[in-house]
Short mmCIF file of C-alpha atoms and ligand atoms in Angstrom, two decimals:
data_model
loop_
_atom_site.label_atom_id
_atom_site.label_comp_id
_atom_site.label_asym_id
_atom_site.label_seq_id
_atom_site.Cartn_x
_atom_site.Cartn_y
_atom_site.Cartn_z
CA MET V 1 77.71 -71.77 -80.37
CA TYR V 2 76.30 -74.83 -82.16
CA LEU V 3 73.61 -74.09 -84.71
CA GLN V 4 71.96 -76.78 -86.81
CA LYS V 5 70.94 -74.20 -89.40
CA ARG V 6 72.76 -70.99 -90.33
CA HIS V 7 70.69 -68.82 -92.68
CA ARG V 8 73.64 -66.57 -93.52
CA ILE V 9 75.47 -69.34 -95.39
CA LEU V 10 73.53 -68.76 -98.60
CA ARG V 11 74.30 -65.02 -98.43
CA GLN V 12 78.08 -65.30 -98.24
CA SER V 13 79.09 -64.29 -101.78
CA PRO V 14 77.60 -62.56 -104.80
CA ALA V 15 77.87 -65.88 -106.66
CA LEU V 16 75.84 -67.77 -104.05
CA ARG V 17 73.34 -64.96 -103.68
CA SER V 18 72.73 -64.87 -107.41
CA MET V 19 72.29 -68.64 -107.52
CA VAL V 20 69.56 -68.65 -104.90
CA ALA V 21 67.80 -65.44 -106.01
CA GLU V 22 64.10 -66.16 -106.43
CA THR V 23 63.26 -63.13 -108.54
CA ILE V 24 65.25 -61.90 -111.52
CA LEU V 25 64.31 -58.76 -113.42
CA SER V 26 64.65 -58.77 -117.18
CA PRO V 27 63.98 -56.26 -119.96
CA ASN V 28 61.09 -58.54 -120.96
CA ASP V 29 59.23 -57.52 -117.81
CA PHE V 30 58.78 -53.86 -118.64
CA ILE V 31 56.24 -51.68 -120.39
CA LEU V 32 57.37 -48.09 -120.96
CA PRO V 33 54.63 -45.42 -121.00
CA LEU V 34 55.19 -42.65 -123.56
CA PHE V 35 53.57 -39.20 -123.71
CA ILE V 36 53.14 -37.93 -127.27
CA VAL V 37 52.34 -34.35 -128.33
CA GLU V 38 51.58 -32.67 -131.66
CA GLY V 39 54.44 -30.93 -133.46
CA ASN V 40 57.98 -31.66 -134.57
CA SER V 41 61.32 -31.91 -132.78
CA ILE V 42 59.62 -31.43 -129.43
CA LYS V 43 61.07 -32.82 -126.22
CA VAL V 44 59.71 -31.08 -123.14
CA GLU V 45 60.48 -32.18 -119.60
CA ILE V 46 57.44 -32.72 -117.37
CA SER V 47 57.99 -30.52 -114.33
CA SER V 48 56.66 -33.00 -111.78
CA MET V 49 58.48 -35.91 -113.49
CA PRO V 50 62.18 -34.96 -113.67
CA ASP V 51 64.05 -36.54 -116.63
CA TYR V 52 60.74 -37.58 -118.20
CA TYR V 53 59.52 -35.94 -121.39
CA ARG V 54 56.64 -35.34 -123.70
CA PHE V 55 57.87 -36.11 -127.22
CA SER V 56 56.47 -35.14 -130.59
CA LEU V 57 55.88 -38.12 -132.86
CA ASP V 58 59.14 -37.78 -134.83
CA GLU V 59 61.11 -37.80 -131.56
CA THR V 60 58.98 -40.65 -130.22
CA VAL V 61 59.85 -42.81 -133.21
CA LYS V 62 63.60 -42.18 -132.66
CA GLU V 63 63.18 -42.99 -128.99
CA VAL V 64 61.28 -46.22 -129.68
CA LYS V 65 64.03 -47.42 -132.05
CA HIS V 66 66.52 -46.83 -129.27
CA LEU V 67 64.32 -48.58 -126.70
CA TRP V 68 64.05 -51.63 -128.94
CA SER V 69 67.84 -51.71 -129.36
CA LEU V 70 68.17 -51.72 -125.56
CA GLY V 71 65.96 -54.81 -125.36
CA LEU V 72 62.65 -53.27 -124.28
CA LYS V 73 59.67 -55.12 -125.71
CA SER V 74 56.72 -52.86 -125.14
CA VAL V 75 55.52 -49.26 -125.03
CA LEU V 76 52.21 -47.90 -123.75
CA LEU V 77 51.02 -44.84 -125.64
CA PHE V 78 49.32 -41.79 -124.16
CA ILE V 79 48.65 -38.69 -126.20
CA LYS V 80 48.16 -35.09 -125.17
CA CYS V 81 45.12 -33.84 -127.00
CA LYS V 82 44.98 -30.22 -128.12
CA GLU V 83 42.53 -28.16 -126.09
CA GLU V 84 40.44 -27.24 -129.16
CA PHE V 85 39.80 -30.91 -129.98
CA LYS V 86 38.44 -31.77 -126.54
CA ASP V 87 34.70 -32.29 -125.97
CA ASN V 88 32.43 -34.23 -123.62
CA LYS V 89 32.23 -37.37 -125.78
CA GLY V 90 35.89 -37.81 -126.67
CA THR V 91 35.09 -37.40 -130.38
CA GLU V 92 38.75 -36.84 -131.25
CA ALA V 93 39.63 -40.22 -129.75
CA LEU V 94 37.88 -41.87 -132.72
CA ASN V 95 39.56 -39.79 -135.42
CA PRO V 96 41.33 -42.26 -137.74
CA ASN V 97 43.98 -39.59 -138.29
CA GLY V 98 44.15 -38.46 -134.68
CA LEU V 99 47.49 -38.23 -132.90
CA MET V 100 47.03 -41.64 -131.25
CA GLN V 101 46.20 -43.41 -134.50
CA ARG V 102 49.07 -41.71 -136.36
CA SER V 103 51.43 -42.60 -133.53
CA ILE V 104 50.46 -46.28 -133.56
CA ARG V 105 51.00 -46.46 -137.33
CA ALA V 106 54.34 -44.61 -137.24
CA ILE V 107 55.74 -46.71 -134.40
CA LYS V 108 54.60 -50.05 -135.86
CA ASN V 109 56.04 -48.96 -139.17
CA ALA V 110 59.43 -48.03 -137.68
CA VAL V 111 59.75 -50.96 -135.25
CA PRO V 112 57.22 -53.62 -136.29
CA GLU V 113 58.39 -56.13 -133.68
CA ILE V 114 57.75 -53.94 -130.65
CA CYS V 115 54.50 -54.55 -128.77
CA VAL V 116 52.44 -51.37 -129.00
CA MET V 117 49.91 -50.94 -126.21
CA THR V 118 47.48 -48.03 -126.19
CA ASP V 119 45.62 -46.22 -123.46
CA VAL V 120 41.86 -46.41 -123.86
CA ALA V 121 40.03 -43.79 -121.79
CA LEU V 122 38.33 -40.47 -122.42
CA ASP V 123 40.18 -38.23 -119.97
CA PRO V 124 42.85 -36.82 -122.33
CA PHE V 125 40.07 -36.00 -124.82
CA SER V 126 37.49 -34.75 -122.33
CA THR V 127 36.77 -31.10 -121.59
CA PHE V 128 35.94 -32.32 -118.07
CA GLY V 129 39.12 -34.38 -117.65
CA HIS V 130 37.00 -37.38 -116.70
CA ASP V 131 37.33 -40.91 -118.04
CA GLY V 132 33.72 -40.94 -119.11
CA ILE V 133 30.96 -38.85 -120.60
CA VAL V 134 29.49 -36.35 -118.14
CA GLU V 135 25.77 -35.72 -117.75
CA ASN V 136 24.36 -33.67 -114.84
CA ASN V 137 27.73 -33.80 -113.10
CA LYS V 138 27.73 -37.60 -113.22
CA ILE V 139 29.90 -39.97 -115.22
CA VAL V 140 27.57 -42.08 -117.34
CA ASN V 141 28.64 -45.67 -117.73
CA ASP V 142 26.94 -47.23 -120.74
CA ALA V 143 27.34 -44.40 -123.24
CA THR V 144 31.02 -44.21 -122.26
CA VAL V 145 31.50 -47.92 -122.86
CA GLU V 146 30.27 -47.49 -126.45
CA VAL V 147 32.93 -44.88 -127.10
CA LEU V 148 35.62 -47.02 -125.46
CA ALA V 149 34.71 -49.97 -127.69
CA ALA V 150 34.86 -47.79 -130.82
CA MET V 151 38.14 -46.31 -129.63
CA SER V 152 39.62 -49.78 -129.18
CA VAL V 153 38.57 -50.78 -132.69
CA SER V 154 40.14 -47.60 -134.03
CA HIS V 155 43.44 -48.40 -132.25
CA ALA V 156 43.34 -51.97 -133.52
CA ALA V 157 42.73 -50.71 -137.06
CA ALA V 158 45.80 -48.48 -136.74
CA GLY V 159 47.87 -51.52 -135.71
CA ALA V 160 47.85 -51.61 -131.91
CA ASP V 161 48.84 -55.00 -130.50
CA VAL V 162 47.14 -54.51 -127.15
CA VAL V 163 44.50 -52.02 -126.04
CA ALA V 164 44.62 -51.00 -122.40
CA PRO V 165 41.37 -49.60 -121.01
CA SER V 166 42.21 -47.49 -117.94
CA ASP V 167 38.75 -46.06 -117.29
CA MET V 168 37.09 -48.47 -114.80
CA MET V 169 33.60 -48.34 -116.36
CA ASP V 170 31.47 -51.46 -115.81
CA GLY V 171 31.20 -53.90 -118.69
CA ARG V 172 33.78 -52.28 -120.92
CA ILE V 173 35.96 -55.34 -121.38
CA GLY V 174 33.07 -57.41 -122.72
CA SER V 175 32.01 -54.63 -125.07
CA ILE V 176 35.55 -54.06 -126.28
CA ARG V 177 36.08 -57.76 -126.90
CA LYS V 178 32.81 -57.99 -128.81
CA ALA V 179 33.65 -54.93 -130.90
CA LEU V 180 37.09 -56.35 -131.75
CA GLU V 181 35.55 -59.69 -132.73
CA ASP V 182 32.79 -58.02 -134.77
CA ASN V 183 35.43 -56.10 -136.69
CA ASN V 184 37.64 -59.15 -137.19
CA PHE V 185 40.48 -57.95 -134.95
CA THR V 186 41.01 -61.42 -133.59
CA GLU V 187 44.68 -60.86 -132.72
CA THR V 188 44.33 -57.74 -130.61
CA GLY V 189 44.92 -58.19 -126.89
CA ILE V 190 43.20 -56.47 -123.99
CA MET V 191 45.21 -55.46 -120.94
CA SER V 192 42.56 -54.39 -118.49
CA TYR V 193 43.29 -51.95 -115.70
CA SER V 194 41.10 -54.22 -113.61
CA ALA V 195 42.02 -53.03 -110.11
CA LYS V 196 42.65 -49.34 -110.48
CA TYR V 197 42.40 -47.31 -107.31
CA ALA V 198 41.36 -43.68 -106.86
CA SER V 199 44.87 -42.55 -105.96
CA CYS V 200 46.69 -39.32 -105.22
CA PHE V 201 49.72 -40.82 -106.94
CA TYR V 202 48.39 -39.95 -110.41
CA GLY V 203 49.05 -36.22 -109.91
CA PRO V 204 52.17 -35.86 -112.09
CA PHE V 205 50.56 -37.85 -114.94
CA ARG V 206 47.69 -35.38 -115.02
CA ASP V 207 50.27 -32.58 -115.31
CA ALA V 208 51.88 -34.44 -118.20
CA LEU V 209 48.65 -34.72 -120.17
CA ASP V 210 46.88 -31.71 -118.74
CA SER V 211 44.03 -34.06 -117.85
CA ALA V 212 43.15 -33.30 -114.23
CA PRO V 213 39.39 -33.61 -113.58
CA GLY V 214 37.70 -30.23 -113.90
CA PHE V 215 35.21 -31.01 -111.15
CA GLY V 216 34.97 -33.61 -108.42
CA ASP V 217 37.18 -36.68 -108.28
CA LYS V 218 37.24 -40.16 -109.82
CA LYS V 219 35.86 -42.03 -106.81
CA THR V 220 32.62 -43.16 -108.49
CA TYR V 221 34.59 -45.26 -110.95
CA GLN V 222 38.09 -45.87 -109.55
CA MET V 223 38.26 -48.07 -106.44
CA ASP V 224 38.47 -47.14 -102.79
CA PHE V 225 41.99 -47.82 -101.49
CA ALA V 226 40.46 -49.29 -98.33
CA ASN V 227 39.29 -52.36 -100.26
CA SER V 228 40.83 -55.57 -101.53
CA ASP V 229 37.91 -58.01 -102.07
CA GLU V 230 36.60 -55.46 -104.54
CA ALA V 231 39.81 -55.87 -106.55
CA VAL V 232 39.13 -59.59 -106.80
CA ARG V 233 35.53 -59.02 -107.96
CA GLU V 234 36.58 -56.47 -110.57
CA THR V 235 39.43 -58.61 -111.85
CA LEU V 236 37.46 -61.86 -112.10
CA ALA V 237 34.73 -60.00 -114.00
CA ASP V 238 37.25 -58.57 -116.47
CA ILE V 239 38.76 -62.00 -117.10
CA GLU V 240 35.28 -63.44 -117.62
CA GLU V 241 34.58 -60.64 -120.12
CA GLY V 242 37.72 -61.42 -122.10
CA ALA V 243 40.76 -59.62 -120.62
CA ASP V 244 44.09 -61.22 -121.61
CA ILE V 245 46.14 -59.40 -118.98
CA VAL V 246 44.86 -57.76 -115.79
CA MET V 247 46.45 -54.93 -113.83
CA VAL V 248 46.85 -53.48 -110.38
CA LYS V 249 47.47 -49.75 -110.19
CA PRO V 250 49.25 -47.95 -108.50
CA GLY V 251 52.16 -50.24 -107.70
CA LEU V 252 54.14 -50.18 -104.49
CA PRO V 253 51.29 -49.34 -102.05
CA TYR V 254 49.22 -52.18 -103.55
CA LEU V 255 51.55 -55.19 -103.55
CA ASP V 256 49.11 -57.02 -101.26
CA ILE V 257 46.53 -56.80 -104.05
CA VAL V 258 48.97 -58.19 -106.61
CA GLN V 259 49.85 -61.08 -104.36
CA LYS V 260 46.20 -61.84 -103.62
CA LEU V 261 45.18 -61.78 -107.28
CA LYS V 262 48.15 -63.92 -108.25
CA THR V 263 46.86 -66.74 -106.08
CA ILE V 264 43.36 -66.50 -107.57
CA VAL V 265 43.67 -65.76 -111.29
CA HIS V 266 45.37 -67.64 -114.09
CA VAL V 267 46.17 -64.85 -116.51
CA PRO V 268 49.25 -62.60 -116.40
CA VAL V 269 49.00 -59.92 -113.71
CA SER V 270 50.59 -56.58 -114.48
CA ILE V 271 51.32 -53.66 -112.21
CA TYR V 272 51.72 -49.95 -112.90
CA GLN V 273 54.38 -48.03 -111.00
CA VAL V 274 52.64 -44.70 -111.51
CA SER V 275 53.81 -41.14 -111.99
CA GLY V 276 53.67 -40.20 -108.29
CA GLU V 277 55.82 -43.19 -107.38
CA TYR V 278 58.32 -42.12 -110.03
CA ALA V 279 58.27 -38.55 -108.72
CA MET V 280 58.88 -39.68 -105.12
CA ILE V 281 61.99 -41.66 -106.02
CA LYS V 282 63.30 -38.91 -108.31
CA ALA V 283 62.74 -36.18 -105.73
CA ALA V 284 64.43 -38.12 -102.94
CA ALA V 285 67.35 -38.98 -105.22
CA GLN V 286 67.76 -35.38 -106.33
CA ASN V 287 68.02 -34.39 -102.68
CA GLY V 288 70.64 -37.06 -102.08
CA TRP V 289 68.29 -38.93 -99.74
CA LEU V 290 68.09 -42.16 -101.76
CA GLN V 291 70.35 -43.87 -104.26
CA GLU V 292 68.24 -43.74 -107.38
CA ASP V 293 69.48 -46.86 -109.20
CA LYS V 294 69.13 -48.96 -106.09
CA ALA V 295 65.62 -47.65 -105.36
CA ILE V 296 64.57 -48.43 -108.94
CA ILE V 297 65.79 -52.02 -108.88
CA GLU V 298 64.51 -52.70 -105.36
CA THR V 299 60.99 -51.41 -106.04
CA LEU V 300 60.71 -53.18 -109.40
CA THR V 301 62.02 -56.45 -107.98
CA SER V 302 59.47 -56.22 -105.16
CA MET V 303 56.70 -55.87 -107.69
CA LYS V 304 57.83 -58.95 -109.56
CA ARG V 305 58.31 -60.87 -106.30
CA ALA V 306 54.71 -60.02 -105.33
CA GLY V 307 53.54 -61.73 -108.51
CA ALA V 308 53.50 -59.16 -111.30
CA SER V 309 54.79 -60.58 -114.54
CA LEU V 310 54.60 -57.26 -116.38
CA ILE V 311 55.54 -53.88 -114.95
CA ALA V 312 54.55 -50.58 -116.52
CA THR V 313 57.09 -48.07 -115.26
CA TYR V 314 58.59 -44.73 -116.24
CA PHE V 315 61.90 -46.24 -115.09
CA ALA V 316 61.82 -49.00 -117.75
CA LYS V 317 64.62 -47.52 -119.85
CA GLN V 318 66.77 -46.68 -116.84
CA ALA V 319 66.14 -50.12 -115.35
CA VAL V 320 67.29 -51.84 -118.53
CA GLU V 321 70.39 -49.67 -118.63
CA ILE V 322 71.14 -50.62 -115.03
CA LEU V 323 70.51 -54.32 -115.72
CA ASN V 324 72.72 -54.21 -118.83
CA LYS V 325 75.67 -52.69 -116.92
C1 PBG O 401 43.56 -42.09 -116.99
C2 PBG O 401 44.87 -42.60 -116.58
C3 PBG O 401 45.57 -42.13 -115.47
C4 PBG O 401 46.78 -42.81 -115.43
C5 PBG O 401 46.80 -43.68 -116.51
N1 PBG O 401 45.60 -43.55 -117.22
C6 PBG O 401 45.23 -41.06 -114.52
C7 PBG O 401 43.93 -41.07 -113.87
O1 PBG O 401 43.26 -42.10 -113.76
O2 PBG O 401 43.53 -39.99 -113.45
C8 PBG O 401 47.81 -42.58 -114.38
C9 PBG O 401 49.17 -43.01 -114.67
C10 PBG O 401 50.19 -42.44 -113.78
O3 PBG O 401 49.92 -41.71 -112.81
O4 PBG O 401 51.36 -42.72 -114.06
N2 PBG O 401 42.75 -42.89 -117.74
#
């Protein structure tokens, strides 16, 4: 058979394949989420996230030193608020000596070079488990935004490099940017969860932080998974309001959104491989139905190929260990 073009030629050896690879994962791509709890010497596995732990701050600091030595550049902090500190307005989120603020200081102190990103949202602090203040069974936008702006300033004051609002209230990026400017935090970045969908894949995360909504769902603020133009509207608005990095969340089921945004926006696009995606791969691997390392690298590479230049993933440490092999 005569063929003018044989596509298999460039796939003949590992050397050739590596030379023509269009997407290469690196430790620089990853953001590792961390769950921090009060106490000392605590390391508790999250039942719906096998091999993933809640750490007390002392253990977190040890872990972050190790992560930095592996080549990871960034962590994203989430804290588990004690039940007695929760209220409707997220008051504890503004406590200058709260667990989040202490964690930021301790981590920046131990590993000053690492990029510390912080979650900005009310749900871990809310008696209702919602990302905003609740009035008459509704999530009120504008009063919530005020708290989110104050929370961001408080994280910046503690030393956060990037604040990451994950709440999906309208106008919060502009208010956060203004609050940072007003308080002279001119070097603090904003990574906006700009296209965050109302997803069932957040289930294990809500176990980790004990933050499941007490009533209703999050569909009046998180987006309908049937939509993609809406992701463009939301993301362009966030950039206009001052976001440095935008995000699509969850990850794998939303690669079309990443690709679409990538052709439209000119800021870095990040993606969040969320807790449910982690749990799916872990569960299949534990049953012997998938090869875990291969599933990790394939899914993360797909995210980068789609256009994500930053990937928040619970597999970040494992991925770096695989890449360093
Ligand atoms: C809440 C928040 C959630 C996640 C990150 N920030 C859950 C939610 O919106 O209910 C999910 C992350 C994950 O599932 O890994 N502000």
